[in-house]
Amino acid sequence: MKFLEYQVKERFKAAGIPVPDGRLARTPDEAALAAGALGPVAVKAQVPVGGRGKAGGIKLARTPMDAKRAAGEILGMTIKGYPVREVWCETAQEITHELYLGLTLDRDARKPVLILSAQGGMEIEEVAEHHPEAIAKLHPDPWRGPLPFEVRDLIFRAGLGPLQAQLGPLIIKLYALARTYDALTLEVNPLALTRDGGLVAADGKLEIDENAMFRHKDLHGADESDEDPIEAEAKRRKLTYVRLDGSIGVIGNGAGLVMNTLDLVQREGGRAANFLDIGGGAKAEVVHSALELLASDPQVKGILINIFGGITRGDEVAHGIIDAARELNLKLPLVVRMTGTREEEGRRLLQEAGITPEASATAAARKVVELAATGQR
Amino acid sequence: MKFLEYQVKERFKAAGIPVPDGRLARTPDEAALAAGALGPVAVKAQVPVGGRGKAGGIKLARTPMDAKRAAGEILGMTIKGYPVREVWCETAQEITHELYLGLTLDRDARKPVLILSAQGGMEIEEVAEHHPEAIAKLHPDPWRGPLPFEVRDLIFRAGLGPLQAQLGPLIIKLYALARTYDALTLEVNPLALTRDGGLVAADGKLEIDENAMFRHKDLHGADESDEDPIEAEAKRRKLTYVRLDGSIGVIGNGAGLVMNTLDLVQREGGRAANFLDIGGGAKAEVVHSALELLASDPQVKGILINIFGGITRGDEVAHGIIDAARELNLKLPLVVRMTGTREEEGRRLLQEAGITPEASATAAARKVVELAATGQR
Amino acid sequence: MSILVSRASRVLVQGLTGREGSFHTEQMKSYGTNVVAGVSPGKGGTTQLGVPIYDTVVDARRDTRADVSGIFVPAPFAADAIMEAAAAGIGLIVCITEGIPLYDMVRARAFVEDAGVRLIGPNCPGIVTADEAKVGIIPNHINRAGSVGIVSRSGTLTYEVIQGLSQAGVGQTTSVGIGGDPILGLSFKEVLALFKADGATRAVILIGEIGGSDEEAAAEEVLGPGFGKPVIGFISGRTAPPGKRMGHAGAIISGNMGTATSKVQALQRAGAQVCDTIEEVVAAAGAALGQPSSAAHR
Amino acid sequence: MSILVSRASRVLVQGLTGREGSFHTEQMKSYGTNVVAGVSPGKGGTTQLGVPIYDTVVDARRDTRADVSGIFVPAPFAADAIMEAAAAGIGLIVCITEGIPLYDMVRARAFVEDAGVRLIGPNCPGIVTADEAKVGIIPNHINRAGSVGIVSRSGTLTYEVIQGLSQAGVGQTTSVGIGGDPILGLSFKEVLALFKADGATRAVILIGEIGGSDEEAAAEEVLGPGFGKPVIGFISGRTAPPGKRMGHAGAIISGNMGTATSKVQALQRAGAQVCDTIEEVVAAAGAALGQPSSAAHR
């Protein structure tokens, strides 16, 4: 789950991490009111993607009239496919230096990692590539969290010793916030040093582990309904779906198997329209739901279902396929490959319903590419 | 710092540990109102010591009139020296079984310890002595805290498996509460199983680590001003003081040295009036304050100051003694033994002020016992 | 010989009484696995599928001397189940559960490491030592005893490879699915070291996928001339899009590691034969053992 | 010979620039201790009392190879300072600070144990190896080199004993104040084991006090016939009242342990000579070494 800038900043504020004063505006008049209350403001488009600055989604406004004009221009823009519906108007900061502070999970270290750099702002990835020495890291013990002495050491290693007294508690609060929200990523970039010597989170990013949502049932993140309608629908159906640019709809169980199926489709001269993993142990309803989703995608010219049952059972999958194909009155070519747990039952059910499973994944990929190309059922 | 029952229960409630509904009453009429709102209640004296049940400080009241009468009897009682100024009126519970749940620090294990027993109530110490097998303990790792599986294991070992689903989260909440408040001791005794199968904290005890008070500056515990006026005054002066029953006032630096001084006084035929440790690194003001305190105690017939300076400096101590003796116009026999860091300066200062330090702690103890017995200066 | 599990393994199933746990315990037993106990808090004292159920792993272990645990408990409770097994002295823990929150796993992994215990998974298909024992969910009928060891990050692709080998008459010693999650127990490195030391394993198949740098680490630290056995590699996701990244922070940490190219090259540098399809993997394994794969049915 | 600190110790002082830290660093230096560095975050790069100051222990250790740290930082930050020293690889940490919250110490102690490092204290007077080195606050002039080892829970009583011995002409190898807090680093057991192994120490004095059961544990686990050196014990607090107890829970945990009687009896069972006064302790130590205490000035 992702959040908009203002949602992240609300959480920073509640956690004691300093943020500029700001107000949300949905109309140019609201932006003018905000500027009236706050003085000179930055008017910032609220979209769940990066790069809005370059796209013209951030403007400075010295007066309420300026703010109204800026909001008028930004509201209604579309940034990377997201129409801007809200702007965040916040007190303009006199920034003298931009730092970077971030937290993510380091899969190789099998630990969380805190990252601090005196060179923050837009170009942090380039700093990481070309000046790795300018990036200081700390892998806190996952039970202990970052200890004060470890954080001090991080700060001195980043060359930010003089900011120690302010920065130390801020880093510990950031980590606590990440733990509270099961954050996969929590970034303050830039963490701005202002003319008066204070530190303020000028922008923030937060992404929550979907697997931990059972602990955060009351959380509402960014409304992503504006994105690709099929991706949004997949999210509602809780399917692991990624939109691709080909024409073969692919359904499989297990990320490795689905990725391999994409590879096979490409080897046979086709291109997949999507990645769709129904995961382990999927029941008939999930298969049904996945098939229904792909059938609704006009880009899809043929569907390949590749199931190797382990915890997933062939008969369950077959029931899902058969019911969905019947209900949807599916006109597209549908090729199924099914093996593994309860494959006998599954294959028998499919055959009784007039669907002949292919013998191997390679054969199935070849078949679906061929059928999609010729438009046959 | 200690807390009254109702103060502990407020904290239990905030932490999600179930407690009976209750109201505080300072007059019989308030108790009647509480019973009117709550129905049948237990009217319980609020004093910072145990044993109030046996002393008649808890009465059941079925009606508001009963409650008024009970409160009238309890308010104004004195329990172990504490006048009862408030009663806690809480919904009477239909208790079918009493458990014990407690947390303290186990100094031998150098860890916190959770203690759970199916045999709770008043006699838990006897259970511990005679049926140690009825007491289950868990030493959580101090960084990890009690883990769910460890708590389940504790509950099954205590023979309370059927209560697992309720008791597990309650124990984890209790531990979190203890950590939040730096509790040296946190007890729920009895933890009552009610007729409807629920668990409720029928009584609670909380004692906070004085060393951690810098983290809890906004906390207010039980008003202990009713206790021994000298002990209360010592607390206000932040002196480590324990009232004893003899006549020799003893001041020293370091618990071991003070305890040994008490032993020496007793060997010489006297008895100490108190234990007073000014700790390490005490400055002149602290010595002054300690001397002033003992001088105010009518029980004290002579004062022995025993200082072996390490981090404490002889000159600082001497200044405190001299100033206090002069200001208080001290009439009592005063014997000083001083050695260690800056002893030369300290001894010289004392001698200039007409106080001759003794050569050894034993000699000083003998002298003060002798002087106190004869009433000499 | 084989690695990790064998006929001698005494297997405990945590979550045996649940839907998945009971189904797959039945499968494991029918494969001949010695399932000695189940753990389901509150159901201690009962019996299911002929297996005694205990409230805690400590109790189960005291009575049955179980040394391997298979975990089928739901995701919110799975990390706790892993730690319970580790604390009770279970030597090998195989966690099948999918969807465990990453912070839970980071903690559980540190716990397991402190306890000096082996963990496979989570989100993995488990382990089969062919014709001896199975802990997990790999379909029984696809396995065939032989001399190829398999280690894989992908669950279902593991099945593909096992089935392909068996159909081609190329049997396996042990097949290990290490799981697809970002935070895992044993990785390629450790499992390859076990295969290296196992006399019965004459060739090893490594099935990797994009993301992380465990394949690279294994290639650099374990494989190479000293490994002493032919290694056949396969990396899935070559045509997959870069996918979601964890903001800037993820990019800073992972750098250029984790692409299919990086993995293929690292394996090749270490002397592994990297194949493009599962069919090629099967053929290469047959060739490595001197078995022409088409006619190798024993 | 001696234990824990010697002329070769390279001593770091955490909190050197504070009031207590600077006063006692001066004392330590004047005793001849090799103080190589100080740590005060934010004051790195400066010099005080001729000692270079660093921002972190890691930095100080890299430059100076310090192997012992004396901690004089205020109580709210002292547990963190202990952990910083342990994480940086300091082998012996001596924490003088008094008043550290107990939960902080419980965590710091677990941390130090995981790091495999020795901690003395907190709330202790530290260590003196007579005529060689001092880390802590024991007054310089009372020590005298010789062959008695001292280990004590009480700060100021330690001074009494040292002074008494020195005045009677009975010198010391090393005097160790282990501290009076409920949660400590090394206890009697570990320090006694070091004295047992120290060739120069010919007799040991143990100064205990009421509370806890460290004296009993030492008597049962380390002392006894195998110890091989005379042990003289002293327990203070015999006439002290039971004092505050930690509610029921404390009583359940401590049972009958911790009284002066329990400690005296345990020491006597282990063959120690338990004395009633410090004067007796001094005389007994002299006798144990074959020195009549009154006329033993060397």
XYZ file of C-alpha atoms in Angstrom, chain A residues 322 326 348-355:
10
model
C -14.854 -24.735 -16.151
C -19.153 -21.312 -18.977
C -10.598 -35.599 -16.189
C -12.892 -32.711 -15.190
C -11.416 -30.499 -17.922
C -11.780 -33.163 -20.572
C -15.398 -33.790 -19.605
C -15.942 -30.036 -20.111
C -14.324 -30.153 -23.557
C -10.972 -28.645 -22.650
